[in-house]
């Protein structure tokens, strides 16, 4: 019942906001949908999906696999489980303001991978405790699928995986269509208090006190793109 109520609240808020903004273009809608797509790893996928299907919500609407079943999974199976299923219910009424021509913007945040759910402590600990393995599996998966899903982006930021910057830039340069890779670079610089970025004119536009969390953005153009790439490469070379 709680999820239904929240869903109705989100819908009504989105509908109200939509009245104040022009209808987005087809390209903007498609890009927004693409931004929110996760990558589904193949490792033990059928087994993991079958286990998830049997999970029942607890009194707080959390959807957690039992410790016995979770611990029975191999590392790669846990990777798949954690990447496609967030266990902890987290009421989220923060509806992003619609952004016109989303495909022409660089956002300050990546979208949420699981809407009203978030990773539990044991899932967060899995990513942090197995950082090297998680990075290796993400690279393997991205090289195969040729894309970086929003769940991968979230985990890269979560793990503070600055060592992935060269790899991510290589992926970005293939077609320059996934501007959220640039967003990951912005977040890595922000979270590591990289002063050349914190003092940049674009910083308050993206992370100022009064900006919309998920909708803050700057224009995607050659100048902004090159400045981000230059800064993140300088950050990478000088990181400790």
Short mmCIF file of C-alpha atoms in Angstrom, two decimals:
data_model
loop_
_atom_site.label_atom_id
_atom_site.label_comp_id
_atom_site.label_asym_id
_atom_site.label_seq_id
_atom_site.Cartn_x
_atom_site.Cartn_y
_atom_site.Cartn_z
CA UNK A 1 0.00 0.00 0.00
CA UNK A 2 2.86 2.34 0.82
CA UNK A 3 4.44 1.90 -2.60
CA UNK A 4 1.10 2.53 -4.29
CA UNK A 5 0.65 5.77 -2.36
CA UNK A 6 4.15 6.96 -3.17
CA UNK A 7 3.65 6.03 -6.81
CA UNK A 8 0.46 8.10 -6.97
CA UNK A 9 2.20 10.99 -5.22
CA UNK A 10 5.09 10.91 -7.68
CA UNK A 11 2.70 10.71 -10.61
CA UNK A 12 0.63 13.67 -9.41
CA UNK A 13 3.76 15.72 -8.76
CA UNK A 14 5.17 14.91 -12.17
CA UNK A 15 1.82 15.77 -13.78
CA UNK A 16 1.69 19.09 -11.96
CA UNK A 17 5.24 19.94 -12.97
CA UNK A 18 4.57 18.90 -16.55
CA UNK A 19 1.96 21.64 -16.86
CA UNK A 20 4.67 24.26 -16.38
CA UNK A 21 7.18 22.90 -18.89
CA UNK A 22 7.06 22.40 -22.67
CA UNK A 23 6.61 18.89 -24.00
CA UNK A 24 10.07 17.30 -24.48
CA UNK A 25 11.25 16.29 -27.91
CA UNK A 26 11.40 12.66 -28.99
CA UNK A 27 15.20 12.77 -28.73
CA UNK A 28 15.00 14.14 -25.19
CA UNK A 29 12.56 11.43 -24.09
CA UNK A 30 14.69 8.68 -25.60
CA UNK A 31 17.86 10.03 -24.00
CA UNK A 32 16.17 10.32 -20.59
CA UNK A 33 15.02 6.70 -20.85
CA UNK A 34 18.51 5.59 -21.86
CA UNK A 35 20.06 7.37 -18.88
CA UNK A 36 17.97 5.29 -16.46
CA UNK A 37 18.76 1.86 -17.91
CA UNK A 38 20.79 -0.51 -15.77
CA UNK A 39 23.20 -3.12 -17.07
CA UNK A 40 22.13 -6.67 -16.25
CA UNK A 41 25.18 -8.89 -15.65
CA UNK A 42 24.97 -12.46 -16.98
CA UNK A 43 26.75 -14.22 -14.10
CA UNK A 44 24.34 -16.77 -12.61
CA UNK A 45 21.48 -14.59 -13.84
CA UNK A 46 18.76 -17.27 -14.00
CA UNK A 47 19.66 -18.56 -10.53
CA UNK A 48 19.73 -15.06 -9.05
CA UNK A 49 16.41 -14.04 -10.63
CA UNK A 50 14.77 -17.19 -9.27
CA UNK A 51 15.99 -16.36 -5.76
CA UNK A 52 14.82 -12.75 -6.02
CA UNK A 53 11.38 -13.90 -7.13
CA UNK A 54 10.94 -15.72 -3.81
CA UNK A 55 11.88 -12.75 -1.62
CA UNK A 56 9.05 -11.34 0.50
CA UNK A 57 8.92 -7.80 1.84
CA UNK A 58 9.47 -7.34 5.58
CA UNK A 59 7.53 -4.94 7.81
CA UNK A 60 9.55 -2.01 6.43
CA UNK A 61 9.05 -3.06 2.80
CA UNK A 62 12.69 -4.14 2.52
CA UNK A 63 13.28 -6.97 0.05
CA UNK A 64 16.24 -8.88 1.46
CA UNK A 65 17.49 -12.31 0.54
CA UNK A 66 18.11 -14.46 3.62
CA UNK A 67 21.68 -14.49 4.92
CA UNK A 68 21.91 -18.19 4.13
CA UNK A 69 20.91 -17.73 0.50
CA UNK A 70 22.99 -14.58 0.07
CA UNK A 71 26.12 -16.22 1.48
CA UNK A 72 25.61 -19.23 -0.78
CA UNK A 73 26.21 -17.07 -3.86
CA UNK A 74 29.62 -16.87 -5.49
CA UNK A 75 31.29 -13.48 -5.81
CA UNK A 76 30.10 -13.05 -9.41
CA UNK A 77 26.58 -14.17 -8.50
CA UNK A 78 26.55 -11.62 -5.65
CA UNK A 79 27.68 -9.02 -8.17
CA UNK A 80 24.70 -9.86 -10.38
CA UNK A 81 22.29 -9.91 -7.43
CA UNK A 82 23.46 -6.56 -6.10
CA UNK A 83 23.47 -4.95 -9.53
CA UNK A 84 19.88 -5.86 -10.37
CA UNK A 85 18.25 -5.83 -6.93
CA UNK A 86 18.47 -3.17 -4.21
CA UNK A 87 17.27 -4.55 -0.89
CA UNK A 88 16.35 -1.52 1.22
CA UNK A 89 13.17 0.50 0.83
CA UNK A 90 13.87 4.22 0.79
CA UNK A 91 10.91 6.56 0.38
CA UNK A 92 11.92 9.05 -2.27
CA UNK A 93 9.62 11.96 -3.06
CA UNK A 94 12.34 14.03 -4.73
CA UNK A 95 10.82 14.34 -8.20
CA UNK A 96 13.29 15.87 -10.66
CA UNK A 97 12.28 18.95 -12.58
CA UNK A 98 11.80 18.15 -16.29
CA UNK A 99 14.77 19.26 -18.40
CA UNK A 100 14.23 20.24 -22.01
CA UNK A 101 16.59 18.70 -24.55
CA UNK A 102 18.21 16.38 -22.00
CA UNK A 103 20.48 14.98 -24.70
CA UNK A 104 22.13 18.39 -24.93
CA UNK A 105 22.99 18.64 -21.22
CA UNK A 106 25.60 17.40 -18.76
CA UNK A 107 23.89 16.62 -15.46
CA UNK A 108 25.28 16.97 -11.96
CA UNK A 109 23.93 13.59 -10.84
CA UNK A 110 23.22 10.24 -12.44
CA UNK A 111 19.63 8.97 -12.08
CA UNK A 112 18.69 6.59 -9.28
CA UNK A 113 19.07 2.97 -10.39
CA UNK A 114 16.17 1.56 -8.38
CA UNK A 115 13.71 4.41 -7.76
CA UNK A 116 12.26 3.77 -4.27
CA UNK A 117 14.89 1.22 -3.27
CA UNK A 118 18.54 1.55 -2.40
CA UNK A 119 21.40 -0.79 -1.60
CA UNK A 120 21.49 -2.19 1.95
CA UNK A 121 24.56 -2.07 4.20
CA UNK A 122 25.67 -5.55 3.22
CA UNK A 123 25.37 -4.66 -0.45
CA UNK A 124 27.37 -1.47 0.02
CA UNK A 125 29.98 -3.44 1.96
CA UNK A 126 30.19 -5.97 -0.86
CA UNK A 127 31.15 -3.28 -3.34
CA UNK A 128 33.66 -1.65 -1.00
CA UNK A 129 35.22 -4.88 0.33
CA UNK A 130 35.60 -6.35 -3.16
CA UNK A 131 36.50 -3.15 -4.99
CA UNK A 132 39.24 -4.62 -7.22
CA UNK A 133 37.05 -7.56 -8.25
CA UNK A 134 34.03 -5.33 -8.86
CA UNK A 135 36.09 -3.00 -11.06
CA UNK A 136 37.43 -5.95 -13.06
CA UNK A 137 33.93 -7.37 -13.57
CA UNK A 138 32.52 -3.99 -14.59
CA UNK A 139 35.27 -3.55 -17.18
CA UNK A 140 34.66 -7.06 -18.51
CA UNK A 141 30.92 -6.39 -18.72
CA UNK A 142 31.29 -2.96 -20.35
CA UNK A 143 33.69 -4.31 -22.96
CA UNK A 144 31.13 -6.96 -23.82
CA UNK A 145 27.96 -4.83 -23.80
CA UNK A 146 29.58 -1.58 -25.01
CA UNK A 147 27.65 0.48 -22.44
CA UNK A 148 27.89 1.63 -18.82
CA UNK A 149 24.53 1.16 -17.11
CA UNK A 150 23.34 3.61 -14.47
CA UNK A 151 23.89 0.96 -11.78
CA UNK A 152 27.54 0.66 -12.81
CA UNK A 153 27.93 4.43 -12.74
CA UNK A 154 26.44 4.62 -9.25
CA UNK A 155 28.78 1.93 -7.95
CA UNK A 156 31.84 3.54 -9.53
CA UNK A 157 31.05 6.76 -7.66
CA UNK A 158 30.18 4.85 -4.49
CA UNK A 159 33.53 3.00 -4.51
CA UNK A 160 35.38 6.20 -5.41
CA UNK A 161 36.92 4.20 -8.24
CA UNK A 162 39.15 6.97 -9.57
CA UNK A 163 41.40 4.33 -11.11
CA UNK A 164 38.66 3.76 -13.72
CA UNK A 165 38.93 7.27 -15.19
CA UNK A 166 41.13 6.29 -18.20
CA UNK A 167 38.90 3.31 -18.99
CA UNK A 168 35.72 5.38 -18.75
CA UNK A 169 37.19 8.10 -20.95
CA UNK A 170 38.05 5.48 -23.56
CA UNK A 171 34.45 4.22 -23.47
CA UNK A 172 33.10 7.77 -23.71
CA UNK A 173 35.28 8.65 -26.68
CA UNK A 174 33.84 5.79 -28.77
CA UNK A 175 30.74 7.80 -29.68
CA UNK A 176 30.42 10.58 -27.07
CA UNK A 177 26.72 9.83 -26.62
CA UNK A 178 26.74 8.90 -22.92
CA UNK A 179 27.16 12.28 -21.24
CA UNK A 180 26.59 10.69 -17.83
CA UNK A 181 30.15 9.37 -18.02
CA UNK A 182 31.13 13.03 -17.83
CA UNK A 183 28.79 13.27 -14.83
CA UNK A 184 30.71 10.45 -13.15
CA UNK A 185 33.91 12.44 -13.69
CA UNK A 186 32.29 15.51 -12.10
CA UNK A 187 31.17 13.49 -9.08
CA UNK A 188 34.58 11.89 -8.59
CA UNK A 189 36.22 15.31 -8.61
CA UNK A 190 33.56 16.74 -6.29
CA UNK A 191 33.71 13.86 -3.80
CA UNK A 192 37.49 14.10 -3.65
CA UNK A 193 37.40 17.86 -3.06
CA UNK A 194 39.41 18.64 -6.18
CA UNK A 195 39.92 22.38 -5.79
CA UNK A 196 40.22 23.38 -9.49
CA UNK A 197 36.71 21.98 -9.92
CA UNK A 198 35.26 23.22 -6.62
CA UNK A 199 36.24 26.78 -7.55
CA UNK A 200 35.06 26.53 -11.18
CA UNK A 201 32.17 28.70 -12.37
CA UNK A 202 30.18 25.57 -13.29
CA UNK A 203 30.30 24.12 -9.76
CA UNK A 204 27.48 26.17 -8.15
CA UNK A 205 25.30 25.57 -11.21
CA UNK A 206 25.61 21.84 -10.59
CA UNK A 207 25.95 21.56 -6.82
CA UNK A 208 24.87 24.88 -5.32
CA UNK A 209 22.51 25.02 -2.35
CA UNK A 210 19.40 25.89 -4.34
CA UNK A 211 19.76 23.59 -7.35
CA UNK A 212 17.41 20.71 -8.12
CA UNK A 213 19.36 17.59 -7.09
CA UNK A 214 18.65 15.38 -10.10
CA UNK A 215 18.00 18.10 -12.67
CA UNK A 216 20.93 20.49 -12.24
CA UNK A 217 22.96 20.65 -15.44
CA UNK A 218 25.24 22.61 -17.71
CA UNK A 219 25.12 22.69 -21.50
CA UNK A 220 26.78 19.88 -23.40
CA UNK A 221 29.14 21.56 -25.83
CA UNK A 222 32.71 21.12 -26.98
CA UNK A 223 34.09 23.70 -24.54
CA UNK A 224 32.45 22.14 -21.46
CA UNK A 225 33.30 18.62 -22.60
CA UNK A 226 36.97 19.42 -23.12
CA UNK A 227 37.21 21.30 -19.84
CA UNK A 228 35.78 18.35 -17.91
CA UNK A 229 38.12 15.90 -19.64
CA UNK A 230 41.11 18.14 -19.04
CA UNK A 231 40.26 18.61 -15.37
CA UNK A 232 39.54 14.95 -14.68
CA UNK A 233 42.79 13.90 -16.34
CA UNK A 234 44.73 16.44 -14.28
CA UNK A 235 42.90 15.15 -11.20
CA UNK A 236 43.75 11.55 -12.12
CA UNK A 237 47.45 12.30 -12.65
CA UNK A 238 47.74 14.16 -9.35
CA UNK A 239 45.57 11.91 -7.16
CA UNK A 240 47.20 10.27 -4.13
#
